[in-house]
Amino acid sequence: MLQLTDRDKTILGAIILEYVATGEPVGSRILSRKYLTTLSPATVRNIMADLEDLGLLYQPHVSAGRIPTAEGFRFYLNDIIELRALPRGDKSLITRQMSQGTGDIRDVLRRASYLLSQISQNASIILLPKLSTFFFRRIDFVRLDESRIMVILVSKAGMVYNSIVYGEDLSQDKLNTYANYLNEKYINVTIKKMRDGLLKEMTGEKTKFDSLVRDAISLGVTALDGFEDQPDLFIQGKDAVFNNPELMDLGRLRDIVNAFEDRGRIVRILNKVLEIPGVRVLLGEDLEPIGMDDFSMVASGYYRKDVPVGSLGVLGPIRMDYSRVIPLVGYMAKVLSDLLEEEV
DNA sequence: CTGTGCTGTACTCACCAAGT
DNA sequence: ACTTGGTGAGTACAGCACAG
């Protein structure tokens, strides 16, 4: 671990504050005038040179100011940053907005995503809870035509999933009977347990002789499989990212558009966040897998009964106002966890 | 081409601790 | 008490990059 004096840390902190505010390389004169009035520019320059040797700063060209590296930001986040409490206005806005609307969990998460993006002025990403972690409330089958059946699955938390399955021409009466069987048998167990139960039943004795049970189970398994591929990510405020001056280069812009399209990789990164509780900041090489190593993501898991079920994050340029975004993400994770707690 | 703003380097000064 | 050497900080200056 790097050892910096308090003075080094003060200067690194000042450079980051100024760079976050302006997006321009920071020179010694500005620092000396604005942040470190007891030190001359020359003194500041000597320290900046030391910080550059340590890999915490870099100079885009020989007569420019310094820009913090990803390593510099990382050090700042670990050792220097002083987090502010989330402003009261933001807190009450979140509380107010999150308590409105329907109880549907998708609706709740969509609103959370919107608020994260609005308040942070960056893109927000929310990974929805995995369907398998939800408790089953009911399932319905609706005949659409001779080959298609619509499946409507409702979780106990109010999450509604729709999908279409293809199957033989069954009457609506039969479909209702199958649904009743599943609804009675599996109410209040998790979808994962339900699927395991159905698979077990499939090979059981009863299934061999009772064609109704057999068909109900078979349709149930097909229906649950149909939900597996549902999109499970909300992304909002992409424009905030695209409008960054850092993306003036069209090639770079294309990379970022591709990164957003590649949802699988974003999901993998967000899943990693769940491994460690609390708010984490991913930057530099952490985001290399999605080609966004000059960007940064402040992310946290959210929980139901202390079990991580999904994650959320704010994605923006590496020069982000972390002292504001970190408390924001932490607060939103807590609000979501509390909401899920109530709805079990 | 010029002005501006930044840098690194050279040199100087002040202060402090250790040696004579 | 005086000298010496090290360290930190200041000023001055030349050179470089960039915008107009």
CSV table of N, CA and C (backbone and C1' of nucleotides) in Angstrom, one decimal, chain B residues 2-19:
chain,number,residue,atom,x,y,z
B,2,DT,P,5.2,37.1,-34.3
B,2,DT,O5',4.1,37.1,-33.1
B,2,DT,C5',2.8,37.6,-33.4
B,2,DT,C4',2.0,37.5,-32.2
B,2,DT,C3',2.7,37.6,-30.8
B,2,DT,O3',2.0,38.4,-30.0
B,2,DT,C1',1.6,35.5,-30.9
B,3,DG,P,2.6,38.9,-28.6
B,3,DG,O5',1.5,38.3,-27.6
B,3,DG,C5',0.1,38.4,-28.0
B,3,DG,C4',-0.8,37.6,-27.0
B,3,DG,C3',-0.3,37.7,-25.5
B,3,DG,O3',-1.5,37.7,-24.7
B,3,DG,C1',-0.1,35.4,-26.3
B,4,DT,P,-1.4,37.8,-23.2
B,4,DT,O5',-1.7,36.2,-22.8
B,4,DT,C5',-2.8,35.6,-23.3
B,4,DT,C4',-2.9,34.2,-22.8
B,4,DT,C3',-2.5,34.0,-21.3
B,4,DT,O3',-3.5,33.3,-20.7
B,4,DT,C1',-1.2,32.5,-22.5
B,5,DG,P,-3.6,33.2,-19.1
B,5,DG,O5',-3.1,31.7,-18.8
B,5,DG,C5',-3.7,30.6,-19.5
B,5,DG,C4',-2.9,29.4,-19.3
B,5,DG,C3',-2.4,29.3,-17.8
B,5,DG,O3',-2.6,27.9,-17.4
B,5,DG,C1',-0.6,29.1,-19.3
B,6,DC,P,-2.6,27.5,-15.9
B,6,DC,O5',-1.4,26.5,-15.8
B,6,DC,C5',-1.5,25.3,-16.5
B,6,DC,C4',-0.2,24.8,-17.0
B,6,DC,C3',0.9,24.6,-15.9
B,6,DC,O3',0.7,23.3,-15.3
B,6,DC,C1',1.8,25.4,-17.9
B,7,DT,P,1.7,22.9,-14.1
B,7,DT,O5',3.0,22.5,-14.8
B,7,DT,C5',3.1,21.4,-15.8
B,7,DT,C4',4.5,21.3,-16.4
B,7,DT,C3',5.5,21.1,-15.3
B,7,DT,O3',6.0,19.7,-15.3
B,7,DT,C1',6.2,22.8,-16.8
B,8,DG,P,6.9,19.2,-14.2
B,8,DG,O5',8.4,19.6,-14.6
B,8,DG,C5',8.9,19.1,-15.9
B,8,DG,C4',10.3,19.7,-16.1
B,8,DG,C3',11.2,19.3,-14.9
B,8,DG,O3',12.5,19.0,-15.4
B,8,DG,C1',11.0,21.7,-15.2
B,9,DT,P,13.7,18.6,-14.5
B,9,DT,O5',14.5,19.9,-14.4
B,9,DT,C5',14.9,20.6,-15.6
B,9,DT,C4',15.7,21.8,-15.2
B,9,DT,C3',16.7,21.6,-14.0
B,9,DT,O3',18.0,22.1,-14.4
B,9,DT,C1',15.3,23.4,-13.6
B,10,DA,P,19.3,21.9,-13.5
B,10,DA,O5',19.7,23.4,-13.1
B,10,DA,C5',19.5,24.4,-14.1
B,10,DA,C4',19.7,25.8,-13.4
B,10,DA,C3',20.7,25.7,-12.2
B,10,DA,O3',21.5,26.9,-12.3
B,10,DA,C1',18.6,26.5,-11.4
B,11,DC,P,22.8,27.0,-11.3
B,11,DC,O5',22.3,28.1,-10.2
B,11,DC,C5',21.7,29.3,-10.7
B,11,DC,C4',20.9,29.9,-9.5
B,11,DC,C3',21.7,29.9,-8.2
B,11,DC,O3',21.9,31.3,-7.8
B,11,DC,C1',19.5,29.3,-7.9
B,12,DT,P,22.7,31.6,-6.5
B,12,DT,O5',21.5,31.9,-5.4
B,12,DT,C5',20.5,32.9,-5.8
B,12,DT,C4',19.5,33.0,-4.7
B,12,DT,C3',20.1,33.1,-3.3
B,12,DT,O3',19.6,34.2,-2.7
B,12,DT,C1',18.5,31.4,-3.3
B,13,DC,P,20.2,34.7,-1.3
B,13,DC,O5',19.1,34.3,-0.3
B,13,DC,C5',17.7,34.5,-0.5
B,13,DC,C4',16.9,33.8,0.5
B,13,DC,C3',17.4,33.9,1.9
B,13,DC,O3',16.4,34.4,2.8
B,13,DC,C1',16.9,31.6,1.3
B,14,DA,P,16.7,34.7,4.3
B,14,DA,O5',16.0,33.5,5.1
B,14,DA,C5',14.7,33.2,4.7
B,14,DA,C4',14.2,32.0,5.5
B,14,DA,C3',14.7,32.0,7.0
B,14,DA,O3',13.6,31.6,7.8
B,14,DA,C1',15.4,30.0,5.9
B,15,DC,P,13.7,31.7,9.4
B,15,DC,O5',13.8,30.2,9.8
B,15,DC,C5',12.9,29.2,9.2
B,15,DC,C4',13.4,27.8,9.5
B,15,DC,C3',14.0,27.6,10.9
B,15,DC,O3',13.2,26.6,11.5
B,15,DC,C1',15.4,26.7,9.2
B,16,DC,P,13.4,26.4,13.1
B,16,DC,O5',14.1,24.9,13.1
B,16,DC,C5',13.7,23.9,12.2
B,16,DC,C4',14.7,22.8,12.2
B,16,DC,C3',15.4,22.6,13.6
B,16,DC,O3',15.3,21.2,13.8
B,16,DC,C1',17.1,22.8,11.9
B,17,DA,P,15.6,20.7,15.4
B,17,DA,O5',16.7,19.6,15.1
B,17,DA,C5',16.6,18.8,13.9
B,17,DA,C4',18.0,18.2,13.6
B,17,DA,C3',18.7,17.7,14.9
B,17,DA,O3',19.3,16.5,14.6
B,17,DA,C1',20.1,19.3,13.7
B,18,DA,P,20.1,15.6,15.8
B,18,DA,O5',21.6,15.6,15.3
B,18,DA,C5',21.8,15.3,13.9
B,18,DA,C4',23.3,15.6,13.6
B,18,DA,C3',24.2,15.2,14.7
B,18,DA,O3',25.4,14.5,14.1
B,18,DA,C1',24.5,17.5,14.3
B,19,DG,P,26.5,13.9,15.0
B,19,DG,O5',27.7,14.9,14.7
B,19,DG,C5',28.0,15.1,13.3
B,19,DG,C4',29.1,16.1,13.2
B,19,DG,C3',30.3,15.9,14.1
B,19,DG,O3',31.5,16.1,13.4
B,19,DG,C1',29.4,18.0,14.5
